[in-house]
Short mmCIF file of C-alpha atoms and ligand atoms in Angstrom, two decimals:
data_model
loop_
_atom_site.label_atom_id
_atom_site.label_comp_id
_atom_site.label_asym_id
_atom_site.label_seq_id
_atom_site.Cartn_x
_atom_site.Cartn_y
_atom_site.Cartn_z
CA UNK A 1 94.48 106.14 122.37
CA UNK A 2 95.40 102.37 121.86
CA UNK A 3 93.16 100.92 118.42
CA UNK A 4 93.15 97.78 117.23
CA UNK A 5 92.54 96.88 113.07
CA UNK A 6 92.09 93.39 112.73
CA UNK A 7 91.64 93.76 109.12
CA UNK A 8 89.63 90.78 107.71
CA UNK A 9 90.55 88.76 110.85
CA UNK A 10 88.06 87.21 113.48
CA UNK A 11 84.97 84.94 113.88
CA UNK A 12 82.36 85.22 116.61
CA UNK A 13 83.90 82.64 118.99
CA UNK A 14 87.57 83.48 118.59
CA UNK A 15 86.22 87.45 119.31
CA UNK A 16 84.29 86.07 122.17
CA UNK A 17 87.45 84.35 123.57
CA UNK A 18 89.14 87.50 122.87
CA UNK A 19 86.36 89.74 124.97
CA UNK A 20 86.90 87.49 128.21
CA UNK A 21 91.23 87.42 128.09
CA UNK A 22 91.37 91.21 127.07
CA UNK A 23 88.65 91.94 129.81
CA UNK A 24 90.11 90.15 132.51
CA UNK A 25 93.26 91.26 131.99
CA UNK A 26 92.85 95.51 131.75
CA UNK A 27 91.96 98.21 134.51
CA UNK A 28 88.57 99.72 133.37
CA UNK A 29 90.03 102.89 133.55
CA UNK A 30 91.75 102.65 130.74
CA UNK A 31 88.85 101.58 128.58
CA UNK A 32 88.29 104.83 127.69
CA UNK A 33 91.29 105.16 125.44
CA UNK A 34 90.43 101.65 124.01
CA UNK A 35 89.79 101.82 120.28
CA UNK A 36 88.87 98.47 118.37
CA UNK A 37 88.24 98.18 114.68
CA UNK A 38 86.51 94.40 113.70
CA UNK A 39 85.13 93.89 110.14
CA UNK A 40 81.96 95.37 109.64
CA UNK A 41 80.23 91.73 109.89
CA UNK A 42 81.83 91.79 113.78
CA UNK A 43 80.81 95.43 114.33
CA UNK A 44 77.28 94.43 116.40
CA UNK A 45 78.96 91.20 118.45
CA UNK A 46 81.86 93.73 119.64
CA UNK A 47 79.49 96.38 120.89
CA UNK A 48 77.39 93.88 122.82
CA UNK A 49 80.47 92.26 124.46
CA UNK A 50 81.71 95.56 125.28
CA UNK A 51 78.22 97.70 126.16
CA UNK A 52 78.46 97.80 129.23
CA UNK A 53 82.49 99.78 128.83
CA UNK A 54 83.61 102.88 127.70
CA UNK A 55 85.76 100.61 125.03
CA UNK A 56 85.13 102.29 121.55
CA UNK A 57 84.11 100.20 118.27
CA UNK A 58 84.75 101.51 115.12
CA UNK A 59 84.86 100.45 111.56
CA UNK A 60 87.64 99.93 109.42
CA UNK A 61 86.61 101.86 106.72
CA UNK A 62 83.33 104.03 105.38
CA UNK A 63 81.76 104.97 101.59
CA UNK A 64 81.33 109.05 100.76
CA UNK A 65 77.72 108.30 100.25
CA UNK A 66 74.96 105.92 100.83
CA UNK A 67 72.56 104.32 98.22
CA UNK A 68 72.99 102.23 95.38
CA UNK A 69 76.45 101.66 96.29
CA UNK A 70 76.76 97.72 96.56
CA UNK A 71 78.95 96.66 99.37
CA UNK A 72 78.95 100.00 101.47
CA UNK A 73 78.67 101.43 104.31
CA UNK A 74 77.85 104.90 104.71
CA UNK A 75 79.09 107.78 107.80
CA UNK A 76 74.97 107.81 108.41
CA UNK A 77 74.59 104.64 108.43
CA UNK A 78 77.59 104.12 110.70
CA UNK A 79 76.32 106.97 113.24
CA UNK A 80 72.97 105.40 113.55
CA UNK A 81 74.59 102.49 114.92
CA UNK A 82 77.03 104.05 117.21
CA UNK A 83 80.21 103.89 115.63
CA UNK A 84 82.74 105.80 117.30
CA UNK A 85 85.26 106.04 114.63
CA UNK A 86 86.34 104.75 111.26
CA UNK A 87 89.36 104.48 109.94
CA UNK A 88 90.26 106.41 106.97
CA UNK A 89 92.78 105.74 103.73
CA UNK A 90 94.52 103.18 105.24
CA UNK A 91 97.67 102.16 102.54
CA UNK A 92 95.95 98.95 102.09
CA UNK A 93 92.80 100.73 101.00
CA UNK A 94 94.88 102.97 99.31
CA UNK A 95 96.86 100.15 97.83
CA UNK A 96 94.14 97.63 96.93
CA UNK A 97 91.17 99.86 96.43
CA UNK A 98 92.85 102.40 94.48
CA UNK A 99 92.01 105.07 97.06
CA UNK A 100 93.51 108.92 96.67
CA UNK A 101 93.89 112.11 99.09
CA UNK A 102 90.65 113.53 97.19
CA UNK A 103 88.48 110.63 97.79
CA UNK A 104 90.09 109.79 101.62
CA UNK A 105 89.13 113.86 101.98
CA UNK A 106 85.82 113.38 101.45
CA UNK A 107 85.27 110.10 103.38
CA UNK A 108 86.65 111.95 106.33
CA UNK A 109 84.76 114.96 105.60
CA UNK A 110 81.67 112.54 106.02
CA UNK A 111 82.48 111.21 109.12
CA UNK A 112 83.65 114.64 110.86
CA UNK A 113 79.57 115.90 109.47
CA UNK A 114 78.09 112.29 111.05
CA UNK A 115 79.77 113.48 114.09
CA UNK A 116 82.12 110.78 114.77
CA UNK A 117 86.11 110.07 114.59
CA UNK A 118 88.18 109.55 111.91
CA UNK A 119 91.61 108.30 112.20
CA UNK A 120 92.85 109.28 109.00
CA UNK A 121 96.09 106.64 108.32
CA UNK A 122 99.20 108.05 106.35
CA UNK A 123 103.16 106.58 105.49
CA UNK A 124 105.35 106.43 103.13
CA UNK A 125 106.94 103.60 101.22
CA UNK A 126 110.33 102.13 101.86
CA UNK A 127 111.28 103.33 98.42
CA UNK A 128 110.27 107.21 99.52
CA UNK A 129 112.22 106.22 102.92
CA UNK A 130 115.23 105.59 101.54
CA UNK A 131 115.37 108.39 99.12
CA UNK A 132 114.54 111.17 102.35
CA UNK A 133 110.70 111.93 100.62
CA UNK A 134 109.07 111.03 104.09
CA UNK A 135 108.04 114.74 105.06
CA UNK A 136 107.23 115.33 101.53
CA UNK A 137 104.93 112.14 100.75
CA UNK A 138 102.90 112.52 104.05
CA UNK A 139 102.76 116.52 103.72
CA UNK A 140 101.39 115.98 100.49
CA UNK A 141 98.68 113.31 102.13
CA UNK A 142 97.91 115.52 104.58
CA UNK A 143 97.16 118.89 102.61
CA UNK A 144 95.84 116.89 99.39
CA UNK A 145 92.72 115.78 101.99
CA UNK A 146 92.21 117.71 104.69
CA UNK A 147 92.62 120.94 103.50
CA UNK A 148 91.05 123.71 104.76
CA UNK A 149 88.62 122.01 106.41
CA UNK A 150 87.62 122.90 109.63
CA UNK A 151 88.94 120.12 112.48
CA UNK A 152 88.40 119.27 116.00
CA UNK A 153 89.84 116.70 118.32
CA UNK A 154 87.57 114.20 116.13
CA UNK A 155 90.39 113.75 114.05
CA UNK A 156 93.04 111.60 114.49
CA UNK A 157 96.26 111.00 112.27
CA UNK A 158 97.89 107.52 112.38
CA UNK A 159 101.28 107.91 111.14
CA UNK A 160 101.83 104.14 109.44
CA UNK A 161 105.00 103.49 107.39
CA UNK A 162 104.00 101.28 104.86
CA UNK A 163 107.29 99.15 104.99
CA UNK A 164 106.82 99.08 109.19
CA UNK A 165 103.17 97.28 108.56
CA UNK A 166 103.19 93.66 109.29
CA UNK A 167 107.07 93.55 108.39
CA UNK A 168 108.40 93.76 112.33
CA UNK A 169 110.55 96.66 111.06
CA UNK A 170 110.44 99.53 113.00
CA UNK A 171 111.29 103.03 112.80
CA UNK A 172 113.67 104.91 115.64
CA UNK A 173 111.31 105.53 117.96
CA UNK A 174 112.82 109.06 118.39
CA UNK A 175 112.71 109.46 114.44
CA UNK A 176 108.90 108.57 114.87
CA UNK A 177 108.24 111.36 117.74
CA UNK A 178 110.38 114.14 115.35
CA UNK A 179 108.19 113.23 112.56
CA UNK A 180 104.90 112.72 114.50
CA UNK A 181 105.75 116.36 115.47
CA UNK A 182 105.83 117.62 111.91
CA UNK A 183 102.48 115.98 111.59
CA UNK A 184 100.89 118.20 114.13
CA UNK A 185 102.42 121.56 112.63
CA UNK A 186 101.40 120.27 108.90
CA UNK A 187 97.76 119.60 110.13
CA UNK A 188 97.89 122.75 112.33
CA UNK A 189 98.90 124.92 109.12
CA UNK A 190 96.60 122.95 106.79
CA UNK A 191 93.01 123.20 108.83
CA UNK A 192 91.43 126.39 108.76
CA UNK A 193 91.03 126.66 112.97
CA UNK A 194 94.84 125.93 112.83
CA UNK A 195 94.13 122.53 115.16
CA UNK A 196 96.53 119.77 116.46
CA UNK A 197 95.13 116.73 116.16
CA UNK A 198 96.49 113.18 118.74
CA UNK A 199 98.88 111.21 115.83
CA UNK A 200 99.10 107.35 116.98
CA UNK A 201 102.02 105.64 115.70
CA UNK A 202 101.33 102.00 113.40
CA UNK A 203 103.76 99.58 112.04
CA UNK A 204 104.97 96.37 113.44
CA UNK A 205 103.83 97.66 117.23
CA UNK A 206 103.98 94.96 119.90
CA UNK A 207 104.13 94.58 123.65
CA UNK A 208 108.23 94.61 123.44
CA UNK A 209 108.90 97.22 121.66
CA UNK A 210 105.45 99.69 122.92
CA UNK A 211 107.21 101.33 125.60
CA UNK A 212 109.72 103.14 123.45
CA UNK A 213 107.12 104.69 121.84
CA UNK A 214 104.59 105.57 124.52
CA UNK A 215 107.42 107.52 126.40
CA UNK A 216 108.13 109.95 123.55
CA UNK A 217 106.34 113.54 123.89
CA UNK A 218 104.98 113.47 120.32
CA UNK A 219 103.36 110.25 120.68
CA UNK A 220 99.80 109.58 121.43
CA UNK A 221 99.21 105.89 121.16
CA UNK A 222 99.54 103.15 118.40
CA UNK A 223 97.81 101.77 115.41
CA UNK A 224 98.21 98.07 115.63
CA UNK A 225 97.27 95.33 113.56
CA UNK A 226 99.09 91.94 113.95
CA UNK A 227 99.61 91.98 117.81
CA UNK A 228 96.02 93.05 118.35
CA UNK A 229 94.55 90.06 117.49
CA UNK A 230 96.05 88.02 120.58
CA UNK A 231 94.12 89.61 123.32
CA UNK A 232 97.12 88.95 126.40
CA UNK A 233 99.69 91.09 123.85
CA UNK A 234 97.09 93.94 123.26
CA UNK A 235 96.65 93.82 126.61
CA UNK A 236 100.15 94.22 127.59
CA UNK A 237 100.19 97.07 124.92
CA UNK A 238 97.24 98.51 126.51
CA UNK A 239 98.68 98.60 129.98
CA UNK A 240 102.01 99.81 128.87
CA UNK A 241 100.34 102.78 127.10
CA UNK A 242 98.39 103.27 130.82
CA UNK A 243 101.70 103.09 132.54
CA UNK A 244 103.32 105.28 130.88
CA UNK A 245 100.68 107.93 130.02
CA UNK A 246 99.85 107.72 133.73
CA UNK A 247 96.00 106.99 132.93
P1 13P B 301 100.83 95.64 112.06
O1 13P B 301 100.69 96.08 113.50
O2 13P B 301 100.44 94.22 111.82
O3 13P B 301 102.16 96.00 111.51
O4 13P B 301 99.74 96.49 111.22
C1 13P B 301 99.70 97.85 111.38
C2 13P B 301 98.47 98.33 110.72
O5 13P B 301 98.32 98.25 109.51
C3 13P B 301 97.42 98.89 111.60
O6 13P B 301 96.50 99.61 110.86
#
């Protein structure tokens, strides 16, 4: 799966711009692993332009509850509108919002009981990097929130070093697939079915340097911010990942 976060990027003509390049440019087989995460404003113009695909639009983020919550969005209100995934605890949530593992549990929690994905995002900091805490730090993010809950293939885990986003630093790809692989036995051991989830990689991913992450075993598509908002290098991303997933 290939999802794009624009983040608080986009207005209704440059999305419409984007629609027609991206479209032109991808087989529509390949839709179907096509995730794309506009702000919530751009949420209803994306799922037009894309209706009549198998492309899925999510959100970029979702409340634990609806109500008197000013500013919100709920995982029922989401649902009701189709949403086919939201991301989850993303560091700049997590960073600018203040948001922990017990509150990013039971977002995703709310979204797994509305029935739709959540792509729950995790990293460490460069700090943590350098010091070898990697495995510990996202360990830690992964039992603190999802716990003994019970998972299915409607969770996702985005493995996003926080000093890889937006930086174009990159980890060794192979370091990424040995890590990725951690992921899964973490999550396996932590869910009470014992399930391993799809991790997508995030963090400076562009249509050079896709390929050497697409070809590792571990690695089940990318996260990407930055080079999703020009619709020829998502594209290229896109039919990289179909290339060498053999979609
Ligand atoms: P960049 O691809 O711009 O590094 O952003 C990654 C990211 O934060 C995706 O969620």
């Amino acid at each position: 799966m290939i999802v794009a976060n624009w983040k608080a990027n986009g207005d209704t003509q440059k999305n419409y711009q984007w629609f027609k390049t991206f479209h032109s440019l991808v087989d529509t087989k390949v839709l179907s692993c096509v995730g794309i995460s506009p702000s919530h404003i751009h949420f209803h113009q994306l799922k037009t332009l894309f209706q009549k695909t198998d492309v899925m639009i999510g959100v970029q983020d979702i409340d634990i509850e609806g109500g008197a919550r000013t500013g919100s969005i709920s995982a029922s209100m989401a649902s009701h509108e189709d949403c086919s995934f939201s991301l989850v605890g993303h560091s700049e949530r997590r960073d600018f919002f203040n948001e922990d593992n017990e509150l990013i549990g039971k977002k995703i929690h709310s979204v797994l009981q509305h029935n739709f994905k959540a792509i729950l995002c995790i990293g460490e900091t460069l700090e943590e990097h350098k010091l070898g805490k990697t495995k510990e730090k996202l360990k830690s993010q992964i039992t603190d929130s999802i716990s003994k809950l019970n998972i299915d293939e409607k969770l996702i885990i985005a493995y996003e070093p926080i000093w890889a986003i937006g930086s174009g630093k990159t980890p060794d790809p192979k370091e990424v697939n040995s890590i990725h692989e951690f992921i899964k036995d973490v999550v396996q051991s932590a869910t009470a079915n014992n399930f391993e989830p799809k991790v997508l990689y995030g963090g400076s991913v562009n249509d050079h340097n896709a390929a050497e992450f697409f070809n590792k075993e571990y690695i089940d598509g990318a996260l990407v911010g930055g080079a999703s908002l020009d619709a020829d290098i998502f594209a290229n991303i896109v039919n990289t990942y179909r290339r060498l997933k053999k979609i």
